[in-house]
PDB file of C-alpha atoms in Angstrom:
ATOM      1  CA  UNK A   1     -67.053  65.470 -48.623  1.00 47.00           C
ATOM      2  CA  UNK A   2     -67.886  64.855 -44.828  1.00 49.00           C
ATOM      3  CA  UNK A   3     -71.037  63.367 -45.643  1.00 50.00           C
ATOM      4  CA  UNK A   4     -69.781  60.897 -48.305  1.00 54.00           C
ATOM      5  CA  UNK A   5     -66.685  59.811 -45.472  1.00 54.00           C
ATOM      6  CA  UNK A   6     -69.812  59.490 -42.682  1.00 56.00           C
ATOM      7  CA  UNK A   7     -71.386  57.126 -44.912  1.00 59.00           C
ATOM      8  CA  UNK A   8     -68.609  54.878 -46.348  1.00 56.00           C
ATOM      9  CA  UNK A   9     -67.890  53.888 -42.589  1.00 57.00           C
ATOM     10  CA  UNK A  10     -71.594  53.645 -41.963  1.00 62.00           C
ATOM     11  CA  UNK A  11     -72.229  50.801 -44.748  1.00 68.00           C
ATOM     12  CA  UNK A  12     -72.587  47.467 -44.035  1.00 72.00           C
ATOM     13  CA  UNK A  13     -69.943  45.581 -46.057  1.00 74.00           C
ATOM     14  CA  UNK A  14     -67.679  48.131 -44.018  1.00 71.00           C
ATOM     15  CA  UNK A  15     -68.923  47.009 -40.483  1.00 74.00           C
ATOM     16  CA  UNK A  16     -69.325  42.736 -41.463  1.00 76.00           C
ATOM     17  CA  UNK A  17     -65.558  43.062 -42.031  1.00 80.00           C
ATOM     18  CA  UNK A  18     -64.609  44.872 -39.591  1.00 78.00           C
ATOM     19  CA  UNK A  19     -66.792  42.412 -37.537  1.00 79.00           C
ATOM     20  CA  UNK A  20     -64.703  39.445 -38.852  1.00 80.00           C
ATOM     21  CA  UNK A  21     -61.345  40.863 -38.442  1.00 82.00           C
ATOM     22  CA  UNK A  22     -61.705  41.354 -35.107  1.00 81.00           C
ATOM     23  CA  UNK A  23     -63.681  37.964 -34.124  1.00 81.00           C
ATOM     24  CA  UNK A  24     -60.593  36.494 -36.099  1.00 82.00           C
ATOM     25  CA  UNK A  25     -58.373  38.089 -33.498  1.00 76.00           C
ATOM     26  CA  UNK A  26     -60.481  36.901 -30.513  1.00 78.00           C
ATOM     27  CA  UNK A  27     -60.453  33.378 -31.697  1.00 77.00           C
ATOM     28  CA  UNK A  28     -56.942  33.009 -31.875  1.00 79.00           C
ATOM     29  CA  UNK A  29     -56.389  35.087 -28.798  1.00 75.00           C
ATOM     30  CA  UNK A  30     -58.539  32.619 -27.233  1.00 72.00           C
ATOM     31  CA  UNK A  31     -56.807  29.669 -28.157  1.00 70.00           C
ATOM     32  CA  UNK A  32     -53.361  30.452 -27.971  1.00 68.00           C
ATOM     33  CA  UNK A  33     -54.431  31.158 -23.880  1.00 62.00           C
ATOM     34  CA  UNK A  34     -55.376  27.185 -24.272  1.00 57.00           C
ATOM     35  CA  UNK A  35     -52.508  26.013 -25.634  1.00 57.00           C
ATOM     36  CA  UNK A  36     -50.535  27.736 -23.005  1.00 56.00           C
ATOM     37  CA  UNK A  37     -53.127  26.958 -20.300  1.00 52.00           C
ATOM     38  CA  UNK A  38     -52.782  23.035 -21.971  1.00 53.00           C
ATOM     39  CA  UNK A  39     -49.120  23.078 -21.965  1.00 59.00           C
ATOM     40  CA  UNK A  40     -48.289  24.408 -18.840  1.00 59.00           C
ATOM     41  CA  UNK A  41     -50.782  21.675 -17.305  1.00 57.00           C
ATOM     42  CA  UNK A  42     -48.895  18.915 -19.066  1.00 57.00           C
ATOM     43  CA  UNK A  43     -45.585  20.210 -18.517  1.00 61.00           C
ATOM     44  CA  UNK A  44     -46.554  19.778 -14.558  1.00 56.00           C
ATOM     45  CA  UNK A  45     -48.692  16.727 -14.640  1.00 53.00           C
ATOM     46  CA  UNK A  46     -45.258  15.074 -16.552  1.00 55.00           C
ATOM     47  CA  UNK A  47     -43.127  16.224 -13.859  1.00 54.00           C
ATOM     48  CA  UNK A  48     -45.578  15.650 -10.962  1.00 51.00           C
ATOM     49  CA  UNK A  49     -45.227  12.251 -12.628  1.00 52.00           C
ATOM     50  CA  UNK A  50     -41.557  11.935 -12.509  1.00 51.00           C
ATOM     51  CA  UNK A  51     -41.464  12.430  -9.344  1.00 50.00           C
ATOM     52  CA  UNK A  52     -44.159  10.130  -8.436  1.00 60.00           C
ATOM     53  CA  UNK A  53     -43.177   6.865 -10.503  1.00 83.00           C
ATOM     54  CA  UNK A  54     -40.852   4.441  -8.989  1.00 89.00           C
ATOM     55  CA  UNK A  55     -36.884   3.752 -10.100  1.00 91.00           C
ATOM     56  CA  UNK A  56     -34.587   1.204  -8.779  1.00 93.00           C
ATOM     57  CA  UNK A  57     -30.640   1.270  -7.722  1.00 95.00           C
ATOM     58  CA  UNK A  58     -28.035  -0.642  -6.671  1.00 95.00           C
ATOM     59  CA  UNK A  59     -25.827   0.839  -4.561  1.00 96.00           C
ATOM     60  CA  UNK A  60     -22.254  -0.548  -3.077  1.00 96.00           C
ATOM     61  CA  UNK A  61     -22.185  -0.334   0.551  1.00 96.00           C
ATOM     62  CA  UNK A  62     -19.694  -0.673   3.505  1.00 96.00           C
ATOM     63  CA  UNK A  63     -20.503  -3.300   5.702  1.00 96.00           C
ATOM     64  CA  UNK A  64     -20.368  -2.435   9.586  1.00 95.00           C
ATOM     65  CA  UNK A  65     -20.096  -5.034  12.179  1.00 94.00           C
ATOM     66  CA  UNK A  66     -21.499  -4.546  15.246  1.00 93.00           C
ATOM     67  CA  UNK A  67     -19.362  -5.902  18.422  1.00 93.00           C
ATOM     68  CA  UNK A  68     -17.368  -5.170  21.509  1.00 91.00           C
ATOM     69  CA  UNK A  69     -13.868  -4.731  19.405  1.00 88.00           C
ATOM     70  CA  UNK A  70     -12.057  -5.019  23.007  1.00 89.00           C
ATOM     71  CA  UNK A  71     -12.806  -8.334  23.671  1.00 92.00           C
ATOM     72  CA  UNK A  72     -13.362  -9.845  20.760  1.00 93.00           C
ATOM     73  CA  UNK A  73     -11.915 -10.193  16.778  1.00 92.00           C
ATOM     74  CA  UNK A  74     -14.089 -11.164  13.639  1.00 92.00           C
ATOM     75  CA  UNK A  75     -13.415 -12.788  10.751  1.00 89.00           C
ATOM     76  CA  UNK A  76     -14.587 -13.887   7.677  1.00 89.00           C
ATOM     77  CA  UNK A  77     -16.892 -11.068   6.155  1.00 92.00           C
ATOM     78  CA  UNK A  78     -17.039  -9.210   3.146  1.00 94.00           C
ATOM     79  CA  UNK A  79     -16.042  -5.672   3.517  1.00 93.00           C
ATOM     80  CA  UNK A  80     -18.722  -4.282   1.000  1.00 96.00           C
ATOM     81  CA  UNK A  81     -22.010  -5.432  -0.182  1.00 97.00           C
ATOM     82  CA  UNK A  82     -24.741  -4.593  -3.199  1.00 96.00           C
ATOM     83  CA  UNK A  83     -28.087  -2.879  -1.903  1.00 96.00           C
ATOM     84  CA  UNK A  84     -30.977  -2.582  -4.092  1.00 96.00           C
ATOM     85  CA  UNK A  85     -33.310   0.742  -3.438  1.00 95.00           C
ATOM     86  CA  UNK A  86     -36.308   1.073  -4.551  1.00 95.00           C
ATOM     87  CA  UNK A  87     -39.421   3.767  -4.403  1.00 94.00           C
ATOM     88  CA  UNK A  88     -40.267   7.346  -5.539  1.00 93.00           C
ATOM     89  CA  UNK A  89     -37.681   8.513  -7.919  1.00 92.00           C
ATOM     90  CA  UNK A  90     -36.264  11.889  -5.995  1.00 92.00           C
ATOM     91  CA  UNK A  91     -36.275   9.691  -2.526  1.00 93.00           C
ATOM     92  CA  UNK A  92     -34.073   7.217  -4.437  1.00 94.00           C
ATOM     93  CA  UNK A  93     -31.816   9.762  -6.402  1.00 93.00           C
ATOM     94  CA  UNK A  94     -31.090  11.232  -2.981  1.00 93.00           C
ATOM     95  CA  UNK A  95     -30.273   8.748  -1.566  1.00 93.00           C
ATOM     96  CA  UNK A  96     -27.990   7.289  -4.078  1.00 93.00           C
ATOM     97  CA  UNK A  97     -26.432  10.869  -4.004  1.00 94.00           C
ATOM     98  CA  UNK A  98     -25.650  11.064  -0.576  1.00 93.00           C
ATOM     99  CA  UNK A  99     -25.907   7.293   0.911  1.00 92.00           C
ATOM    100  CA  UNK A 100     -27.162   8.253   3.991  1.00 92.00           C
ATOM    101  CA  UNK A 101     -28.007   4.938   5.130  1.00 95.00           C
ATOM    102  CA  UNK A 102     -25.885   1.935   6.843  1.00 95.00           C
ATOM    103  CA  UNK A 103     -25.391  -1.881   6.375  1.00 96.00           C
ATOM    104  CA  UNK A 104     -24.907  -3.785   9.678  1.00 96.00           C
ATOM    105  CA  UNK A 105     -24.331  -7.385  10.899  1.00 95.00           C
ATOM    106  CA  UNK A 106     -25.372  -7.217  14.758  1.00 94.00           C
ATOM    107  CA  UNK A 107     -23.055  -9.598  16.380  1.00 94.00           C
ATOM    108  CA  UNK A 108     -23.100  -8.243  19.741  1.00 90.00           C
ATOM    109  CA  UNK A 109     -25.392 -10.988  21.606  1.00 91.00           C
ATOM    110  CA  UNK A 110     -23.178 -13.780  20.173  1.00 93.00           C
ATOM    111  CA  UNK A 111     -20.815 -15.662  21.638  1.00 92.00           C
ATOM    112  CA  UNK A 112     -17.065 -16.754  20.136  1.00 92.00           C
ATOM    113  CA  UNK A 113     -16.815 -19.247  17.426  1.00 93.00           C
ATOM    114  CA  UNK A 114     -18.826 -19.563  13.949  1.00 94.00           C
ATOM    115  CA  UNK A 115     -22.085 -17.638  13.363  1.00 95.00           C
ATOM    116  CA  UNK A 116     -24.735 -17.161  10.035  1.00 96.00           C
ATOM    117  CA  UNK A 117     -25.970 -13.506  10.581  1.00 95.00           C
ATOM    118  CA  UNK A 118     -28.756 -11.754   8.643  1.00 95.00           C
ATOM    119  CA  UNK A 119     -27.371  -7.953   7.212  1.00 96.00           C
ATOM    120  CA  UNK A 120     -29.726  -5.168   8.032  1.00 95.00           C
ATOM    121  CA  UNK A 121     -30.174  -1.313   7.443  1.00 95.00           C
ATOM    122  CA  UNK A 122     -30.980   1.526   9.167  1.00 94.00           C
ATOM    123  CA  UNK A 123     -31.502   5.113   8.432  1.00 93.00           C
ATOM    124  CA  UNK A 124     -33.182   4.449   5.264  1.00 93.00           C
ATOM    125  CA  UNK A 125     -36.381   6.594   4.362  1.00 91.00           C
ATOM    126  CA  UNK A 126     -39.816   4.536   5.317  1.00 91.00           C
ATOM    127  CA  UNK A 127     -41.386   4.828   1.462  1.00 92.00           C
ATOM    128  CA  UNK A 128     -38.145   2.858   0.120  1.00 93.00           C
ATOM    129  CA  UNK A 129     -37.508  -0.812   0.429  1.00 93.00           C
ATOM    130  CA  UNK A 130     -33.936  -2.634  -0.397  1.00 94.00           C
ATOM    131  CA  UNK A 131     -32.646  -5.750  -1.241  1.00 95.00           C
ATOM    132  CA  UNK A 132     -29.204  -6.977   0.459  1.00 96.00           C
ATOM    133  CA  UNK A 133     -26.756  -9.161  -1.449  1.00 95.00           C
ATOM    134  CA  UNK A 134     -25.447 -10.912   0.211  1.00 94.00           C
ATOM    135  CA  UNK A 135     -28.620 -11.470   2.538  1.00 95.00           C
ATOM    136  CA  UNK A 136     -26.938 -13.520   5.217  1.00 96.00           C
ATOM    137  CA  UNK A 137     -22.412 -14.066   6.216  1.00 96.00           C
ATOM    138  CA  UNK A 138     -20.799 -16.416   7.665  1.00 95.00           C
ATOM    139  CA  UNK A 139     -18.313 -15.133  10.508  1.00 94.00           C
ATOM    140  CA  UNK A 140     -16.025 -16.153  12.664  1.00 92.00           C
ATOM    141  CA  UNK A 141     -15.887 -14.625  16.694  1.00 94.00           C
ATOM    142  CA  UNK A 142     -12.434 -15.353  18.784  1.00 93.00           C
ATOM    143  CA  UNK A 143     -10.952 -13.475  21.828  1.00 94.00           C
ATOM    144  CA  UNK A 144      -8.596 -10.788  21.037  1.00 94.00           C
ATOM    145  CA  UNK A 145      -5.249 -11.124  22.128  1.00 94.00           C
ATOM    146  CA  UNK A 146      -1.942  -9.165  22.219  1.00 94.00           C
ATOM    147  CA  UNK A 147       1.168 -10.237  22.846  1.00 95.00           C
ATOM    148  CA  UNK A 148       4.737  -8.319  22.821  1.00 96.00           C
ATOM    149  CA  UNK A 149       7.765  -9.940  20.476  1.00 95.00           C
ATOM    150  CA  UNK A 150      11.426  -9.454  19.376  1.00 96.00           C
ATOM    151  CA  UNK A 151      11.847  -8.164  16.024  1.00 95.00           C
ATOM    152  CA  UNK A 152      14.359 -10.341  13.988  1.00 94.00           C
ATOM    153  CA  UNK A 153      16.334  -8.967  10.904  1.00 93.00           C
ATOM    154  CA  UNK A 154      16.583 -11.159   7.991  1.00 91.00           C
ATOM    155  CA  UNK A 155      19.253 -10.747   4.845  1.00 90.00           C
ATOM    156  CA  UNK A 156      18.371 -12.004   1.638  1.00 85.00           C
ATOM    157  CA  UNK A 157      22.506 -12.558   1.592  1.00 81.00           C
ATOM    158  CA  UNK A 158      25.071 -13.227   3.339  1.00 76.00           C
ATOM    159  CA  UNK A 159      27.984 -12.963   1.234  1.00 74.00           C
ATOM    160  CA  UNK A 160      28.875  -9.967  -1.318  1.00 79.00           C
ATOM    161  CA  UNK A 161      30.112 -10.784  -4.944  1.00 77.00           C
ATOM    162  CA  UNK A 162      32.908  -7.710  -4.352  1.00 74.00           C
ATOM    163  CA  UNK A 163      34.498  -8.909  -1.829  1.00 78.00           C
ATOM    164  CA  UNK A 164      32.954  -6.756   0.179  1.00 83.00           C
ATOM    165  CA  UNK A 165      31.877  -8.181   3.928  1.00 84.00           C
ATOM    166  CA  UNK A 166      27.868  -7.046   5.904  1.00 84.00           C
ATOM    167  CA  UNK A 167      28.334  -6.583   9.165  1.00 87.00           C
ATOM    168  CA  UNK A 168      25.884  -7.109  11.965  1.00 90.00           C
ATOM    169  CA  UNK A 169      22.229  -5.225  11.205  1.00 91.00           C
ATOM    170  CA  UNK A 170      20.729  -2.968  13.442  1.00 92.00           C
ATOM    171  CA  UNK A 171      16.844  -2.120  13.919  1.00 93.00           C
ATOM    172  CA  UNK A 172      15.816   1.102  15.684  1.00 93.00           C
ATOM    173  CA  UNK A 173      12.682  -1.110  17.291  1.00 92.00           C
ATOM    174  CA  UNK A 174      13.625  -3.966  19.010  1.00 94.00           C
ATOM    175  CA  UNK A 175       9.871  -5.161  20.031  1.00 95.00           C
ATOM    176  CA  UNK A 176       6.349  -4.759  18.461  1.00 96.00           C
ATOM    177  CA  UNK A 177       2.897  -5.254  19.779  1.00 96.00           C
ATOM    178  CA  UNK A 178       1.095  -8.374  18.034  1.00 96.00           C
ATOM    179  CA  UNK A 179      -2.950  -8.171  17.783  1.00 95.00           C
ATOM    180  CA  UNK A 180      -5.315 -10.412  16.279  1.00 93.00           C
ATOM    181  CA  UNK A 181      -7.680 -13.436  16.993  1.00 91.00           C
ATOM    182  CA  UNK A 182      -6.386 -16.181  19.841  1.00 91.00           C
ATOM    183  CA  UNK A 183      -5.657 -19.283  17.328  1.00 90.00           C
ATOM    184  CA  UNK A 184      -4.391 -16.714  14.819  1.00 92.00           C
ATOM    185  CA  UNK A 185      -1.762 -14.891  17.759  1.00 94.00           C
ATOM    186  CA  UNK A 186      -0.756 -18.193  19.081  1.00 94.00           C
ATOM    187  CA  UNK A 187       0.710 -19.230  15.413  1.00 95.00           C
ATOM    188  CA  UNK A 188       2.850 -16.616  15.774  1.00 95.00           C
ATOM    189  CA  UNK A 189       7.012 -17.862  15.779  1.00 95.00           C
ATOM    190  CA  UNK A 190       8.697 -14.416  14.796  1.00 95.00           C
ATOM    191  CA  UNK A 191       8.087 -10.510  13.733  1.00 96.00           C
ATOM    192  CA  UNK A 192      10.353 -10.300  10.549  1.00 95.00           C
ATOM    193  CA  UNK A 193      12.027  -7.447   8.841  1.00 94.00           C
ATOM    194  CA  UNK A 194      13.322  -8.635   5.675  1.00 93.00           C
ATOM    195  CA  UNK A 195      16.086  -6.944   3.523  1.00 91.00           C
ATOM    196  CA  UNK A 196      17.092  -7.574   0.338  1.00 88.00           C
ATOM    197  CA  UNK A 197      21.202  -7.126  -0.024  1.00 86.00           C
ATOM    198  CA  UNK A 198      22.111  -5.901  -3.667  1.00 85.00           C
ATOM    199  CA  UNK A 199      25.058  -8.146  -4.041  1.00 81.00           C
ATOM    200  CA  UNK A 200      27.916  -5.513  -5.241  1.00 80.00           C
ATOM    201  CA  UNK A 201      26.721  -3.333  -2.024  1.00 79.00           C
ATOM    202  CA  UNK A 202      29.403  -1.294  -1.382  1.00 80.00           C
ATOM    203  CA  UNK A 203      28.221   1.095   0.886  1.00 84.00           C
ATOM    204  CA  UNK A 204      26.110   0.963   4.116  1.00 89.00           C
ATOM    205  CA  UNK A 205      22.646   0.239   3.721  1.00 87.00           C
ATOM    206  CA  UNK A 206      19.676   1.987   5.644  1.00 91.00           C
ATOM    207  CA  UNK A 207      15.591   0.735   4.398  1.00 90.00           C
ATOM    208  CA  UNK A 208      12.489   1.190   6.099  1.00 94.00           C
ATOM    209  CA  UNK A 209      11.169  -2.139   6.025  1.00 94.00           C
ATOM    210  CA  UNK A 210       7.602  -3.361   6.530  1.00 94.00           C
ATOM    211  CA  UNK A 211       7.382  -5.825   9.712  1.00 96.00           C
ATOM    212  CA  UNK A 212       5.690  -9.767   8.804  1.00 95.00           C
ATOM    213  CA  UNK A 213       4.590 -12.048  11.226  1.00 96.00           C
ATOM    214  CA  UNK A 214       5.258 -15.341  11.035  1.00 95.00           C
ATOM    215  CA  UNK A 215       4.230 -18.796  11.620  1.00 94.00           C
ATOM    216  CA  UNK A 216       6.531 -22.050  11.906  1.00 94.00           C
ATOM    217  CA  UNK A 217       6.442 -22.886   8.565  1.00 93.00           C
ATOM    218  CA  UNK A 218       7.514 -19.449   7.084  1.00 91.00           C
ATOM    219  CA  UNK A 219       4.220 -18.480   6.312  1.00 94.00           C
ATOM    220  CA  UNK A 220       2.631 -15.211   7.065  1.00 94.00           C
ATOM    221  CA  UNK A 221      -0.418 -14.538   9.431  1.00 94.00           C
ATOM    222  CA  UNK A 222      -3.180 -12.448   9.359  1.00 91.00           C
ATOM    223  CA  UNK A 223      -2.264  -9.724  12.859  1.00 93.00           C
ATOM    224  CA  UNK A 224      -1.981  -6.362  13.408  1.00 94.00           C
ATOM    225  CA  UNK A 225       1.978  -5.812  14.244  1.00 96.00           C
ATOM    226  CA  UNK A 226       2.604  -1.725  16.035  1.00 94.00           C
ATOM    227  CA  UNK A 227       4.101  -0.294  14.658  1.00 95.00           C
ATOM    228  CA  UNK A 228       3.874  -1.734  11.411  1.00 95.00           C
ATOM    229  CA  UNK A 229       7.565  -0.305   9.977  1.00 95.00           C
ATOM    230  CA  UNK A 230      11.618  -0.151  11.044  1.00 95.00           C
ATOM    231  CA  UNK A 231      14.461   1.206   9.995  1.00 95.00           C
ATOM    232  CA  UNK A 232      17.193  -0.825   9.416  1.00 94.00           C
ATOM    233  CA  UNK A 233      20.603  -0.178   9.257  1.00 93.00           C
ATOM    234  CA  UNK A 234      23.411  -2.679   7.912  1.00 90.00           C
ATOM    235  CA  UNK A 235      27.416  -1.906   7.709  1.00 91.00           C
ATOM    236  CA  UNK A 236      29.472  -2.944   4.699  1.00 87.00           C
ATOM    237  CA  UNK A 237      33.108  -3.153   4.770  1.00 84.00           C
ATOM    238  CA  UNK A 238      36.401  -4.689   3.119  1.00 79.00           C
ATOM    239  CA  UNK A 239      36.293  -8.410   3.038  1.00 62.00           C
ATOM    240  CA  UNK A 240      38.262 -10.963   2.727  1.00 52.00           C
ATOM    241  CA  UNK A 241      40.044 -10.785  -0.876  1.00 50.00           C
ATOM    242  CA  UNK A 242      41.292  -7.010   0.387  1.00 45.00           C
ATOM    243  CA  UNK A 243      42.911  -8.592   3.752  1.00 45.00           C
ATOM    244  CA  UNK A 244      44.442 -11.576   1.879  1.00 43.00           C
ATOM    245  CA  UNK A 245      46.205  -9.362  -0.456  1.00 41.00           C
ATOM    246  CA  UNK A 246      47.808  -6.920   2.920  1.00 40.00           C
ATOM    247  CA  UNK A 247      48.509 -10.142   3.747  1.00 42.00           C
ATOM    248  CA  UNK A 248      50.079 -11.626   0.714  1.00 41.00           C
ATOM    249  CA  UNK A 249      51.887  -8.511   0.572  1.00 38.00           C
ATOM    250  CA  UNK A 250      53.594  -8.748   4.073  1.00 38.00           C
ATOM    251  CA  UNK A 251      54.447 -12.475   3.902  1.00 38.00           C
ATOM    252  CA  UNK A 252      55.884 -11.693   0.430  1.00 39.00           C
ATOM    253  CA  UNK A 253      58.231  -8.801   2.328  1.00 40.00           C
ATOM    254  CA  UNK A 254      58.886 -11.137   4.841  1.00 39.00           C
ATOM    255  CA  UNK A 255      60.406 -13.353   2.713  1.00 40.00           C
ATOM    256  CA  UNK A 256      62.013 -10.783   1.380  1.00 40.00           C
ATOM    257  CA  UNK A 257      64.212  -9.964   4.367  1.00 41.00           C
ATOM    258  CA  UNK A 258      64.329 -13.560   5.046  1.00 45.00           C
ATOM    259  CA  UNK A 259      66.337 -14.045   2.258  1.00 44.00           C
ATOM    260  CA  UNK A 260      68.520 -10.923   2.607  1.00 42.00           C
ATOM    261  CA  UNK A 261      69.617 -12.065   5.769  1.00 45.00           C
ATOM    262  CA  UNK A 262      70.378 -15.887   4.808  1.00 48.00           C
ATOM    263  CA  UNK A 263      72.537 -14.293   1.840  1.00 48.00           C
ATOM    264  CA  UNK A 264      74.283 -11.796   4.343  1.00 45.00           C
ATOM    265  CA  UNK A 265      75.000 -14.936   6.790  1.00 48.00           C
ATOM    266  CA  UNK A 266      76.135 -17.052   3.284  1.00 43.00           C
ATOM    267  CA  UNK A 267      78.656 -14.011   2.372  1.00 44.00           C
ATOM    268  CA  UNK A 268      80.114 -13.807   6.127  1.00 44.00           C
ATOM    269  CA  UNK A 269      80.563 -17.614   5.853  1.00 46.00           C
ATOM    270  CA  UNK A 270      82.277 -17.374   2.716  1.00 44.00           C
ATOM    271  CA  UNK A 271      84.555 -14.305   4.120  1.00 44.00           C
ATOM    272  CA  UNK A 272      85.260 -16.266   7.610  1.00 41.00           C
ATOM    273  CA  UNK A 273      86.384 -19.062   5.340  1.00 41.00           C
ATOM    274  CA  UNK A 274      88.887 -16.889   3.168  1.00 42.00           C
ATOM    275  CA  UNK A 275      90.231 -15.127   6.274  1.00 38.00           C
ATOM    276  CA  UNK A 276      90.985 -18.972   7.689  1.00 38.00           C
ATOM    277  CA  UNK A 277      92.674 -20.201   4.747  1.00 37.00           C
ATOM    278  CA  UNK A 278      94.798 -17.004   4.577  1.00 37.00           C
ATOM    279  CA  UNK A 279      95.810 -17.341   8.104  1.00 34.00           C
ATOM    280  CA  UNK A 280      96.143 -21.109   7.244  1.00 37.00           C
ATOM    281  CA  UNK A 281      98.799 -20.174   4.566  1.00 35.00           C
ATOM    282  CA  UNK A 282     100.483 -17.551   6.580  1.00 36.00           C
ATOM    283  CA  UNK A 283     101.065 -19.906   9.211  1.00 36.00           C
ATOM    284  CA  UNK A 284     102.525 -21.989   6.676  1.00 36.00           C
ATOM    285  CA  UNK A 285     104.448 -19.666   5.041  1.00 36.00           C
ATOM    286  CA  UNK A 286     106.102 -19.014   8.302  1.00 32.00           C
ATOM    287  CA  UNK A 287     107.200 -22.655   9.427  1.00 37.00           C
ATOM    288  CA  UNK A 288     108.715 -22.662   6.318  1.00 39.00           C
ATOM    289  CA  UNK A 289     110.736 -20.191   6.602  1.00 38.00           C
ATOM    290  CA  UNK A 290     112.092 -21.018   9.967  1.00 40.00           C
ATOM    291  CA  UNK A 291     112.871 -24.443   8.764  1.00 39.00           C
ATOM    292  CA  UNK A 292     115.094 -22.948   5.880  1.00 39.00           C
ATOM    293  CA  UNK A 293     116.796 -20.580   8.063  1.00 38.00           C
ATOM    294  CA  UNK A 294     117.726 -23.896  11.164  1.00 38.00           C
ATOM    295  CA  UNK A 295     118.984 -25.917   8.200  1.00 38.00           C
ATOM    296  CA  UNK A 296     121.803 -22.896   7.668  1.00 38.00           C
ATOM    297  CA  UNK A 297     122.983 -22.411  10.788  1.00 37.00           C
ATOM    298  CA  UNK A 298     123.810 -25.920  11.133  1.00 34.00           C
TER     299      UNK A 298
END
């Protein structure tokens, strides 16, 4: 029986499969460690790529303005402009991300009036390159100047459907500081605080109201006013209609007593009369009488 087992395992049918079975296994051992091998090699040539190819942004930027703020005000720029990156994909997705970069008009060599500048950058990574839109601004350089003004309160009423009367407003600043360009400073005819009046106000009013400044022609100019807010503060009391009536009311008692004396005078008039002609007829009465009796003793 050992001899037979010995022998079927010894035959060659027995060993070519055997043979093929495990050359089978090898083989696709083989290539599977290919594929992998392959795969893993694209996977990181595709990524090696993605970081390597180019991409393109446009990024909205702040626009600094270089300039010696002390002496000088500018006008006439845009507060924001459109930057165009371009380069290796992870340099641009960074820097879209954080924006590390600046946008700058250096005006600092240039003297007051009207200027065309060029926009630079700076801080931006050496393998990029941008695009500026606008590429060049227009701006406008004047002295600064500051002056000191009167604030002036002004009602958008005067007179109170109620009856009701405003009485004289009160701010708790009475002067502001006034900042801005020369021409722009020198326009200036008055720091208004406007407040609107509801018109059946009944009550006192108190607003915080946002200075303006002014020009000649009621129009308002571009300055910095400090501060920039007051409180104001406006009394509201009876008006006219309540006085008139008091008033009615006293001139109507008035003439009230008036008349109570001129009747009291009337009925002592009429009495003094009736006492006179009593006395009158007394009098008479009494001649009479003594006539009468003289005419007997004759």
């Amino acid at each position: 029986m050992g001899k037979d087992t010995k022998g079927f395992f010894r035959r060659k049918w027995f060993l070519r499969i055997i043979s093929l079975i495990l050359a089978l296994f090898l083989f696709m051992y083989v290539n599977g460690s290919k594929s992998g091998f392959l795969r893993q090699n694209t996977r990181n040539n595709n990524q090696s790529s993605a970081l390597m190819s180019n991409k393109s942004v446009t990024l909205r930027m702040p626009l600094d303005v270089t300039i010696d703020n002390n002496k000088y005000i500018v006008s006439g720029y845009p507060q924001y402009v459109k930057v165009k990156v371009t380069g290796p994909s992870a340099l641009v997705t960074t820097t879209s991300n954080t924006q590390n970069f600046k946008v700058y008009a250096d005006l600092s060599d240039l003297t007051p009036g009207k200027h065309r500048v060029k926009l630079k950058t700076s801080g931006l990574n050496s393998e990029l390159t941008s695009k500026i839109e606008p590429q060049y601004i227009n701006v406008n350089i004047q002295p600064r100047k500051t002056i000191t003004m009167k604030v002036t309160i002004r009602l958008s009423t005067r007179d109170l459907d109620n009856g009701y009367k405003l009485g004289r407003p009160h701010s708790d600043i009475q002067t502001v500081q006034v900042t801005g360009s020369r021409d722009e400073v020198n326009k200036v005819n008055r720091i208004v605080a406007f407040v609107a009046i509801p018109h059946d106000a009944k009550d006192n009013i108190a607003r915080q109201v946002t200075l303006q400044a002014i020009d000649r022609n009621g129009q308002t100019l571009n300055v910095v006013i400090s501060p920039t807010t007051t409180n104001v503060s406006i009394p509201i009391s009876a008006g006219s209609q309540s006085s008139s009536s008091n008033d009615s009311s006293s001139s109507s008692g008035s003439e009230e007593s008036e008349e109570a004396k001129s009747n009291s005078r009337a009925t002592s008039r009429n009495d003094s009369s009736d006492s006179s002609s009593e006395t009158s007829q007394s009098s008479s009465s009494i001649s009479n009488e003594d006539s009468s009796s003289s005419s007997r003793n004759q």
